[in-house]
Short mmCIF file of C-alpha atoms in Angstrom, two decimals:
data_model
loop_
_atom_site.label_atom_id
_atom_site.label_comp_id
_atom_site.label_asym_id
_atom_site.label_seq_id
_atom_site.Cartn_x
_atom_site.Cartn_y
_atom_site.Cartn_z
CA MET A 9 -4.66 -17.02 -28.99
CA SER A 10 -2.49 -18.00 -31.90
CA SER A 11 -4.07 -16.11 -34.92
CA GLU A 12 -2.47 -12.61 -35.88
CA THR A 13 -5.72 -10.89 -34.94
CA ASP A 14 -5.75 -12.27 -31.55
CA ARG A 15 -2.14 -11.10 -31.01
CA GLU A 16 -2.87 -7.65 -32.39
CA GLU A 17 -5.93 -7.38 -30.18
CA MET A 18 -3.66 -8.63 -27.01
CA ASP A 19 -1.08 -6.08 -28.05
CA MET A 20 -3.11 -3.02 -28.25
CA LEU A 21 -5.18 -4.09 -24.75
CA ALA A 22 -1.38 -4.35 -22.96
CA ALA A 23 -0.96 -0.96 -24.66
CA GLU A 24 -4.27 0.60 -23.31
CA TYR A 25 -3.58 -1.31 -20.08
CA ALA A 26 -0.01 0.64 -19.76
CA LEU A 27 -1.82 3.80 -20.47
CA ARG A 28 -4.40 3.25 -17.90
CA LEU A 29 -7.16 3.79 -20.58
CA LEU A 30 -9.33 0.60 -19.49
CA GLU A 31 -12.17 0.55 -17.53
CA GLY A 32 -15.09 -2.14 -16.57
CA GLU A 33 -14.83 -5.50 -18.59
CA ASP A 34 -11.74 -4.80 -20.29
CA LEU A 35 -9.86 -3.51 -17.38
CA ALA A 36 -10.94 -6.91 -15.52
CA ARG A 37 -10.03 -8.86 -18.33
CA ALA A 38 -6.49 -7.31 -18.62
CA ASN A 39 -6.06 -7.50 -14.78
CA ALA A 40 -6.85 -11.59 -15.05
CA LEU A 41 -4.22 -11.52 -17.91
CA MET A 42 -1.84 -9.70 -15.87
CA ASN A 43 -2.27 -12.62 -13.39
CA SER A 44 -2.20 -15.74 -15.91
CA ASP A 45 -0.27 -14.82 -19.00
CA GLN A 46 3.39 -14.07 -19.05
CA ASP A 47 3.08 -12.97 -22.88
CA PHE A 48 0.43 -10.42 -21.89
CA VAL A 49 2.85 -9.20 -18.85
CA ARG A 50 5.70 -8.66 -21.11
CA ALA A 51 3.67 -6.79 -23.70
CA VAL A 52 2.69 -4.43 -20.85
CA GLU A 53 6.31 -4.17 -19.96
CA GLY A 54 7.51 -3.61 -23.35
CA TRP A 55 4.59 -0.84 -23.70
CA THR A 56 5.44 0.82 -20.34
CA MET A 57 9.09 1.08 -21.44
CA ARG A 58 8.28 2.52 -24.71
CA LEU A 59 5.86 5.03 -23.16
CA THR A 60 8.25 6.23 -20.71
CA SER A 61 9.94 8.30 -22.94
CA LEU A 62 7.13 10.52 -23.42
CA ALA A 63 7.93 11.34 -19.69
CA GLU A 64 11.68 11.25 -20.20
CA ASP A 65 11.48 14.23 -22.43
CA LEU A 66 10.11 16.29 -19.49
CA ALA A 67 12.44 18.86 -18.21
CA PRO A 68 13.13 18.06 -14.49
CA VAL A 69 11.63 20.26 -12.18
CA ASP A 70 13.29 20.61 -8.63
CA PRO A 71 10.98 20.17 -5.81
CA ALA A 72 11.35 22.57 -2.90
CA PRO A 73 14.23 21.45 -0.57
CA SER A 74 11.64 21.25 2.48
CA VAL A 75 9.96 18.32 0.42
CA LYS A 76 13.15 16.13 1.01
CA ARG A 77 13.57 16.88 4.60
CA ALA A 78 9.76 16.16 5.35
CA LEU A 79 10.08 12.91 3.29
CA MET A 80 13.23 11.85 5.28
CA ARG A 81 11.48 12.71 8.57
CA ARG A 82 8.56 10.64 7.38
CA MET A 83 10.38 7.62 6.37
CA PHE A 84 13.29 7.78 8.91
CA PRO A 85 12.37 9.72 11.93
CA ALA A 86 15.75 10.45 13.55
CA MET A 87 14.75 10.78 16.84
CA GLN A 88 12.47 7.58 16.84
CA PRO A 89 13.49 5.39 19.85
CA THR A 90 15.07 2.12 18.58
CA LYS A 91 12.69 -0.62 18.58
CA SER A 92 13.63 -3.37 21.51
CA PHE A 93 14.81 -6.41 20.19
CA TRP A 94 11.62 -8.58 21.29
CA ASP A 95 9.45 -6.02 19.39
CA ARG A 96 11.28 -6.42 16.13
CA VAL A 97 11.33 -10.38 16.66
CA GLY A 98 7.79 -10.20 18.00
CA PRO A 99 6.41 -10.57 14.26
CA TRP A 100 8.07 -13.45 13.14
CA LEU A 101 7.99 -15.23 16.63
CA GLY A 102 4.31 -15.16 15.97
CA VAL A 103 4.44 -17.00 12.93
CA ALA A 104 7.47 -18.98 13.23
CA THR A 105 7.19 -22.53 14.38
CA ALA A 106 8.50 -23.62 17.97
CA ALA A 107 11.27 -25.53 15.97
CA SER A 108 12.67 -22.52 14.39
CA VAL A 109 12.72 -20.67 17.87
CA ALA A 110 14.53 -23.69 19.04
CA LEU A 111 16.81 -23.63 16.43
CA ALA A 112 17.91 -20.10 16.91
CA ALA A 113 18.47 -21.01 20.70
CA ALA A 114 20.37 -24.16 19.56
CA LEU A 115 22.36 -21.98 16.90
CA ALA A 116 23.11 -19.63 19.51
CA TRP A 117 24.33 -21.87 21.94
CA GLN A 118 26.66 -23.70 19.50
CA VAL A 119 28.31 -20.41 18.44
CA PHE A 120 28.51 -19.54 22.19
CA SER A 121 30.18 -22.77 23.17
CA VAL A 122 33.03 -22.74 20.49
CA SER A 123 33.74 -19.11 21.30
CA VAL A 124 34.85 -19.50 24.73
CA ARG A 125 37.60 -16.83 24.71
CA SER A 126 36.24 -13.47 26.45
CA PRO A 127 32.61 -14.20 25.12
CA GLY A 128 31.07 -11.07 23.59
CA PRO A 129 27.46 -10.68 23.06
CA LEU A 130 25.67 -12.67 20.61
CA TYR A 131 22.48 -11.43 18.77
CA THR A 132 20.19 -13.53 16.92
CA ALA A 133 17.75 -12.40 14.19
CA GLU A 134 15.53 -13.93 11.46
CA ILE A 135 15.40 -12.81 7.83
CA ALA A 136 12.28 -13.92 6.20
CA SER A 137 10.68 -13.05 2.95
CA ASP A 138 7.15 -11.17 2.75
CA THR A 139 5.64 -14.38 1.28
CA ASN A 140 7.46 -16.82 3.55
CA ASP A 141 9.16 -18.58 1.03
CA PHE A 142 12.42 -18.13 2.24
CA ARG A 143 13.89 -17.74 5.85
CA VAL A 144 17.24 -17.68 7.29
CA VAL A 145 18.14 -17.53 10.95
CA ALA A 146 21.28 -15.50 11.67
CA VAL A 147 23.64 -15.39 14.76
CA VAL A 148 25.92 -12.57 14.95
CA ASP A 149 29.12 -13.43 17.31
CA LYS A 150 30.63 -10.38 18.47
CA THR A 151 33.63 -12.36 20.20
CA ALA A 152 34.73 -13.48 16.76
CA ASN A 153 33.14 -10.84 14.81
CA GLU A 154 31.47 -13.92 12.55
CA VAL A 155 27.99 -14.31 11.52
CA PHE A 156 26.39 -17.70 11.44
CA LEU A 157 23.59 -18.24 9.10
CA THR A 158 21.39 -21.19 8.56
CA ARG A 159 18.49 -21.53 6.11
CA THR A 160 15.30 -22.89 7.39
CA ALA A 161 13.03 -22.32 4.17
CA GLY A 162 13.81 -21.61 0.72
CA ALA A 163 16.96 -21.50 -1.08
CA ALA A 164 18.58 -19.66 -4.09
CA PRO A 165 17.01 -20.53 -7.63
CA GLU A 166 18.55 -22.99 -9.81
CA GLY A 167 22.13 -21.73 -11.09
CA ARG A 168 22.21 -18.93 -8.51
CA ILE A 169 23.63 -18.30 -5.28
CA LEU A 170 23.17 -16.19 -2.04
CA GLN A 171 25.01 -13.41 -0.86
CA VAL A 172 24.92 -11.81 2.55
CA TRP A 173 24.89 -8.02 2.98
CA ALA A 174 24.93 -5.66 6.08
CA HIS A 175 25.13 -2.23 6.95
CA GLY A 176 24.70 0.11 10.15
CA GLU A 177 22.34 2.90 10.46
CA GLY A 178 22.68 5.69 7.94
CA ALA A 179 25.90 3.79 6.33
CA PRO A 180 26.05 2.28 2.85
CA ALA A 181 25.40 -1.59 2.57
CA GLN A 182 28.25 -3.77 1.77
CA SER A 183 28.73 -7.29 0.90
CA VAL A 184 29.59 -9.77 3.92
CA GLY A 185 30.26 -12.64 1.86
CA LEU A 186 28.89 -15.13 -0.72
CA TRP A 187 26.86 -18.47 0.08
CA PRO A 188 27.41 -20.57 -2.59
CA GLU A 189 25.84 -23.80 -1.21
CA GLY A 190 24.91 -25.56 2.04
CA ALA A 191 22.47 -25.28 4.47
CA SER A 192 24.63 -23.00 6.70
CA VAL A 193 27.46 -20.57 6.57
CA ARG A 194 29.86 -18.88 8.55
CA LEU A 195 31.11 -15.59 7.45
CA VAL A 196 33.78 -13.14 8.83
CA LEU A 197 32.49 -9.41 9.25
CA PRO A 198 34.12 -7.08 7.16
CA PRO A 199 35.83 -4.45 9.61
CA GLU A 200 33.31 -1.69 8.74
CA ILE A 201 30.33 -4.06 9.83
CA ALA A 202 32.36 -5.43 12.89
CA ALA A 203 32.46 -1.64 13.94
CA VAL A 204 28.85 -1.02 13.46
CA GLU A 205 27.28 0.37 16.96
CA GLY A 206 23.44 0.70 17.23
CA THR A 207 21.26 -1.10 14.87
CA LEU A 208 22.83 -3.59 12.31
CA THR A 209 20.91 -4.57 9.60
CA LEU A 210 21.54 -7.91 7.66
CA GLY A 211 20.07 -8.98 4.19
CA VAL A 212 20.25 -12.07 1.85
CA SER A 213 19.87 -11.75 -1.87
CA GLU A 214 20.08 -14.14 -4.77
CA GLU A 215 22.96 -13.32 -7.13
CA PRO A 216 24.84 -14.93 -10.03
CA PRO A 217 27.68 -17.53 -9.27
CA GLY A 218 30.41 -15.56 -8.12
CA GLY A 219 28.12 -13.00 -6.41
CA SER A 220 26.86 -9.49 -7.48
CA PRO A 221 29.03 -8.12 -10.24
CA THR A 222 28.31 -4.72 -8.53
CA ASP A 223 28.53 -3.53 -5.04
CA ALA A 224 24.94 -3.83 -4.42
CA PRO A 225 22.34 -6.53 -4.65
CA THR A 226 21.22 -7.30 -8.43
CA GLY A 227 18.66 -10.34 -7.94
CA ARG A 228 15.95 -10.62 -5.57
CA VAL A 229 16.35 -9.52 -2.00
CA PHE A 230 14.70 -12.07 0.21
CA GLY A 231 14.52 -9.83 3.28
CA THR A 232 16.37 -7.80 5.87
CA ALA A 233 16.54 -7.90 9.53
CA ASP A 234 17.46 -5.31 12.02
CA ILE A 235 19.36 -5.86 15.15
CA PRO A 236 19.24 -3.08 17.35
CA ASN A 237 21.65 -2.21 20.25
CA VAL A 238 24.62 -3.74 18.85
CA SER A 239 27.73 -2.95 20.73
CA VAL A 240 31.60 -3.52 19.57
CA ASN A 241 32.85 -6.22 21.82
CA MET B 4 26.91 -4.21 -28.93
CA LEU B 5 28.75 -1.04 -29.59
CA PHE B 6 27.52 2.19 -27.88
CA ASN B 7 28.06 5.73 -28.83
CA HIS B 8 28.76 8.43 -26.27
CA GLU B 9 25.02 9.15 -25.49
CA GLU B 10 24.15 5.66 -25.09
CA ARG B 11 27.36 5.08 -22.74
CA ARG B 12 26.20 7.90 -20.51
CA ILE B 13 22.79 6.73 -20.28
CA ILE B 14 23.99 3.15 -19.31
CA LEU B 15 26.32 4.29 -16.70
CA GLU B 16 23.61 6.57 -15.14
CA ASN B 17 21.11 3.72 -15.23
CA ASN B 18 23.91 1.53 -13.55
CA GLU B 19 24.17 3.77 -10.56
CA ILE B 20 20.44 4.06 -10.38
CA GLU B 21 20.14 0.29 -10.32
CA THR B 22 22.94 -0.11 -7.80
CA LEU B 23 21.16 2.45 -5.58
CA ILE B 24 17.62 0.44 -5.95
CA GLY B 25 19.45 -2.54 -5.16
CA ARG B 26 20.86 -0.68 -1.86
CA LEU B 27 17.49 0.21 -1.08
CA ALA B 28 16.37 -3.11 -0.91
CA LEU B 29 18.71 -4.01 2.19
CA GLY B 30 17.42 -0.69 3.83
CA ASP B 31 20.33 1.56 2.95
CA THR B 32 19.09 5.35 3.67
CA ALA B 33 22.10 6.76 2.37
CA ALA B 34 21.32 5.18 -1.04
CA PHE B 35 17.73 6.52 -0.58
CA GLY B 36 19.25 10.14 -0.26
CA ARG B 37 21.29 9.87 -3.23
CA LEU B 38 18.64 8.35 -5.47
CA TYR B 39 16.31 11.07 -4.38
CA ASP B 40 18.89 13.82 -5.23
CA LEU B 41 19.41 11.95 -8.90
CA THR B 42 15.68 11.57 -9.51
CA SER B 43 13.45 13.65 -8.00
CA GLY B 44 13.62 16.38 -10.38
CA LYS B 45 12.14 14.06 -13.02
CA LEU B 46 9.78 12.38 -10.87
CA PHE B 47 8.44 15.69 -9.56
CA ALA B 48 8.24 16.89 -13.33
CA VAL B 49 5.96 13.84 -14.07
CA CYS B 50 3.58 14.28 -11.13
CA LEU B 51 3.39 18.06 -11.83
CA ARG B 52 2.46 17.31 -15.57
CA VAL B 53 -0.24 14.92 -14.34
CA LEU B 54 -1.47 16.74 -11.46
CA GLY B 55 -1.05 20.49 -12.54
CA GLN B 56 -0.39 21.90 -8.76
CA ARG B 57 2.85 21.95 -7.09
CA ALA B 58 1.24 21.10 -3.44
CA SER B 59 -0.48 17.87 -4.67
CA ALA B 60 2.46 16.68 -7.03
CA GLU B 61 4.84 17.11 -3.89
CA ASP B 62 2.57 14.76 -2.12
CA ALA B 63 2.43 12.36 -4.85
CA MET B 64 6.11 12.41 -5.46
CA GLN B 65 6.61 11.75 -1.72
CA ASP B 66 4.27 9.00 -1.82
CA SER B 67 6.27 7.61 -4.96
CA PHE B 68 9.34 7.49 -3.06
CA VAL B 69 7.76 5.70 -0.08
CA LYS B 70 6.62 3.12 -2.75
CA ILE B 71 10.06 2.90 -4.22
CA TRP B 72 11.54 2.23 -0.78
CA LYS B 73 9.09 -0.33 0.10
CA ASN B 74 9.29 -1.96 -3.37
CA ALA B 75 12.77 -2.03 -4.40
CA ASP B 76 13.11 -5.73 -3.76
CA ARG B 77 10.83 -6.26 -6.53
CA TYR B 78 12.78 -4.62 -9.07
CA ARG B 79 14.96 -6.84 -11.29
CA VAL B 80 18.08 -5.26 -12.72
CA ASN B 81 18.32 -5.61 -16.34
CA GLY B 82 20.32 -2.79 -17.29
CA TYR B 83 18.00 -0.79 -19.06
CA SER B 84 14.81 0.23 -17.29
CA PRO B 85 15.41 1.59 -13.69
CA MET B 86 14.18 5.10 -14.68
CA SER B 87 11.07 3.52 -16.44
CA TRP B 88 10.37 1.49 -13.26
CA LEU B 89 10.67 4.83 -11.14
CA ILE B 90 8.66 7.25 -13.62
CA THR B 91 5.84 4.24 -13.95
CA ILE B 92 5.36 4.10 -10.38
CA ALA B 93 5.29 8.29 -9.95
CA ARG B 94 3.06 8.33 -12.98
CA ASN B 95 0.62 5.89 -11.60
CA THR B 96 0.67 7.24 -8.08
CA ALA B 97 0.12 10.65 -9.35
CA ILE B 98 -2.85 9.20 -11.55
CA ASP B 99 -4.30 7.72 -8.64
CA ARG B 100 -4.34 10.99 -6.75
CA LEU B 101 -5.99 12.66 -9.49
CA ARG B 102 -8.80 9.92 -9.96
CA ALA B 103 -9.27 9.88 -6.30
CA THR B 104 -10.86 13.31 -6.31
CA ARG B 105 -13.35 12.37 -8.97
CA PRO B 106 -15.60 10.26 -7.02
CA GLU B 107 -17.88 9.04 -10.09
CA THR B 108 -14.74 7.43 -11.38
CA ASP B 109 -14.48 3.66 -11.00
CA LEU B 110 -11.33 2.60 -12.65
CA GLY B 111 -10.84 -0.44 -10.70
CA ARG B 112 -8.14 -2.00 -9.36
CA TYR B 113 -4.73 -1.78 -11.46
CA VAL B 114 -1.73 -4.00 -11.18
CA GLU B 115 0.65 -1.17 -9.74
CA PHE B 116 3.83 -3.16 -9.98
CA LEU B 117 4.61 -5.39 -12.88
CA PRO B 118 5.36 -8.89 -11.97
CA ALA B 119 8.89 -9.66 -11.85
CA ALA B 120 10.85 -11.71 -14.24
CA GLY B 121 9.03 -10.32 -17.49
CA LEU B 122 11.40 -9.00 -19.99
CA ASN B 123 14.87 -10.63 -20.22
CA PRO B 124 18.03 -8.60 -20.95
CA GLU B 125 17.77 -9.00 -24.84
CA GLN B 126 13.80 -7.84 -24.82
CA SER B 127 14.58 -5.05 -22.54
CA ALA B 128 17.41 -4.00 -25.00
CA VAL B 129 15.04 -4.06 -27.75
CA ALA B 130 12.45 -2.02 -25.97
CA ALA B 131 14.91 0.49 -24.96
CA SER B 132 16.04 0.87 -28.27
CA GLU B 133 12.52 1.17 -29.55
CA ALA B 134 11.92 3.88 -26.95
CA ALA B 135 14.87 5.83 -28.13
CA ARG B 136 12.95 6.22 -31.61
CA LEU B 137 9.71 7.16 -29.74
CA ALA B 138 10.28 10.72 -30.32
CA ASP B 139 10.71 10.53 -33.91
CA CYS B 140 7.86 8.27 -34.41
CA PHE B 141 5.61 10.41 -32.25
CA ALA B 142 6.40 13.43 -34.54
CA GLU B 143 5.03 11.35 -37.52
CA LEU B 144 1.30 10.73 -35.82
CA GLU B 145 -1.69 12.76 -36.80
CA GLU B 146 -2.08 15.56 -34.59
CA ASP B 147 -5.15 14.06 -32.93
CA SER B 148 -3.83 10.51 -32.14
CA ARG B 149 -0.72 12.37 -30.75
CA ALA B 150 -2.73 14.50 -28.24
CA ALA B 151 -4.93 11.62 -27.37
CA ILE B 152 -1.76 9.40 -26.41
CA THR B 153 -0.02 12.18 -24.51
CA GLY B 154 -3.34 13.02 -22.68
CA ALA B 155 -3.66 9.54 -21.42
CA TYR B 156 -0.19 9.19 -20.59
CA LEU B 157 0.70 12.52 -18.92
CA GLN B 158 -2.73 13.49 -17.75
CA GLY B 159 -4.20 10.32 -16.79
CA ASP B 160 -7.36 10.90 -19.30
CA SER B 161 -9.53 7.49 -19.44
CA TYR B 162 -11.24 7.00 -22.65
CA LYS B 163 -14.33 8.71 -21.25
CA ASP B 164 -12.06 11.90 -20.59
CA LEU B 165 -10.72 11.60 -23.95
CA SER B 166 -14.09 11.14 -25.91
CA ALA B 167 -15.47 14.25 -24.03
CA ARG B 168 -12.38 16.38 -24.78
CA PHE B 169 -12.54 15.64 -28.54
CA GLY B 170 -16.23 15.37 -28.82
CA VAL B 171 -16.44 12.09 -30.33
CA PRO B 172 -17.98 8.72 -29.20
CA LEU B 173 -16.08 6.61 -26.90
CA ASN B 174 -15.69 3.75 -29.54
CA THR B 175 -14.56 6.25 -32.08
CA MET B 176 -12.11 7.58 -29.74
CA ARG B 177 -10.79 4.01 -28.99
CA THR B 178 -10.33 3.22 -32.85
CA TRP B 179 -8.29 6.47 -33.31
CA LEU B 180 -6.25 5.85 -30.37
CA ARG B 181 -5.59 2.16 -31.29
CA ARG B 182 -4.72 3.29 -34.73
CA GLY B 183 -2.24 5.79 -33.38
CA LEU B 184 -0.50 3.34 -31.12
CA MET B 185 -0.26 0.63 -34.02
CA SER B 186 1.52 3.19 -36.30
CA LEU B 187 3.59 4.09 -33.23
CA ARG B 188 4.79 0.46 -32.67
CA GLU B 189 5.02 -0.07 -36.54
CA CYS B 190 7.37 3.08 -36.51
CA MET B 191 9.51 2.08 -33.59
CA SER B 192 10.30 -1.40 -34.75
CA ARG B 193 11.32 -0.17 -38.13
#
């Protein structure tokens, strides 16, 4: 694909794909290119961005207020009973190796044994990406209000670091701290996070060195884990 | 790079939307409510334009927000295109709904979310500045090309629909439309 005509043909196919005009063989060809050709992907992305301005000129139309209520109810059923810890952990226990279960137990024990002063609860959770290329075991120690995290699979891409985030139910997410290197990190929970009661959500993202330049993740969020029934020590 | 007032306003708004999408990926429901308030008017307008009926447009918009929530972790901050990402999801969701009502159409699988790590920030900046010129360039197009491209983008027409609407053979339709796209690209990169 080097001649001018081929490039031209490629770019037109990308535009047609972005417009969703293609059918049959042409669509199959474009779908295959989407999976194999980065130049084609970029061309589709470029056309998608250009064509969006056709929609940007549309005057906004407010949907009925009941639509937002219905959506929020559908997505975050307020009265939904909190899932139990084991329901939550179940899915990953099914695929996790015995070793990683043992690791979580060992980490919990380690954390537990160093914090001998009036021991508060310990909570463990695993943050795993959808594709399982990244996994972190987290132990929240309510005695010291610290979280201890260990990577069991994957790492930040070259030249990037990890950042840990947390929030309570319905509360804004905030940074817990940076994880620039190493297989484990111990971070002190910020006061707002230490005060969370009920479901505590932890997440890990990859960010530029120095952390996210904003107060939210800017890179890939590998995954999150909800720890239900957290109580303040 | 220097920005004029309008460009700065758009950049600030994009920054807020990008920040909210980043928070969505962490399961931040408050950020979801705010993102809905900021963008539902635009996304509803897109769905309404494609589907033409309030009820099904509302369903499509709801489905779009569910997808946005579930796929926020795929979005990569680049400073330029958060609205374009959201609008693309809404448009595709609405078109899927439209086409599902026509059993005879088989338009096959479509890669709904662009694979991550496509455009780098410079490429995004170029695409964004080209997009800013689209309206003027669009006005320069011949009437038929313009109607065909809008029909495809905002009404979800396929080549088959368009050739029926314009009463020309499918290949002729394709040649017309491609000619329009080429002049559009040529004009935007000027």
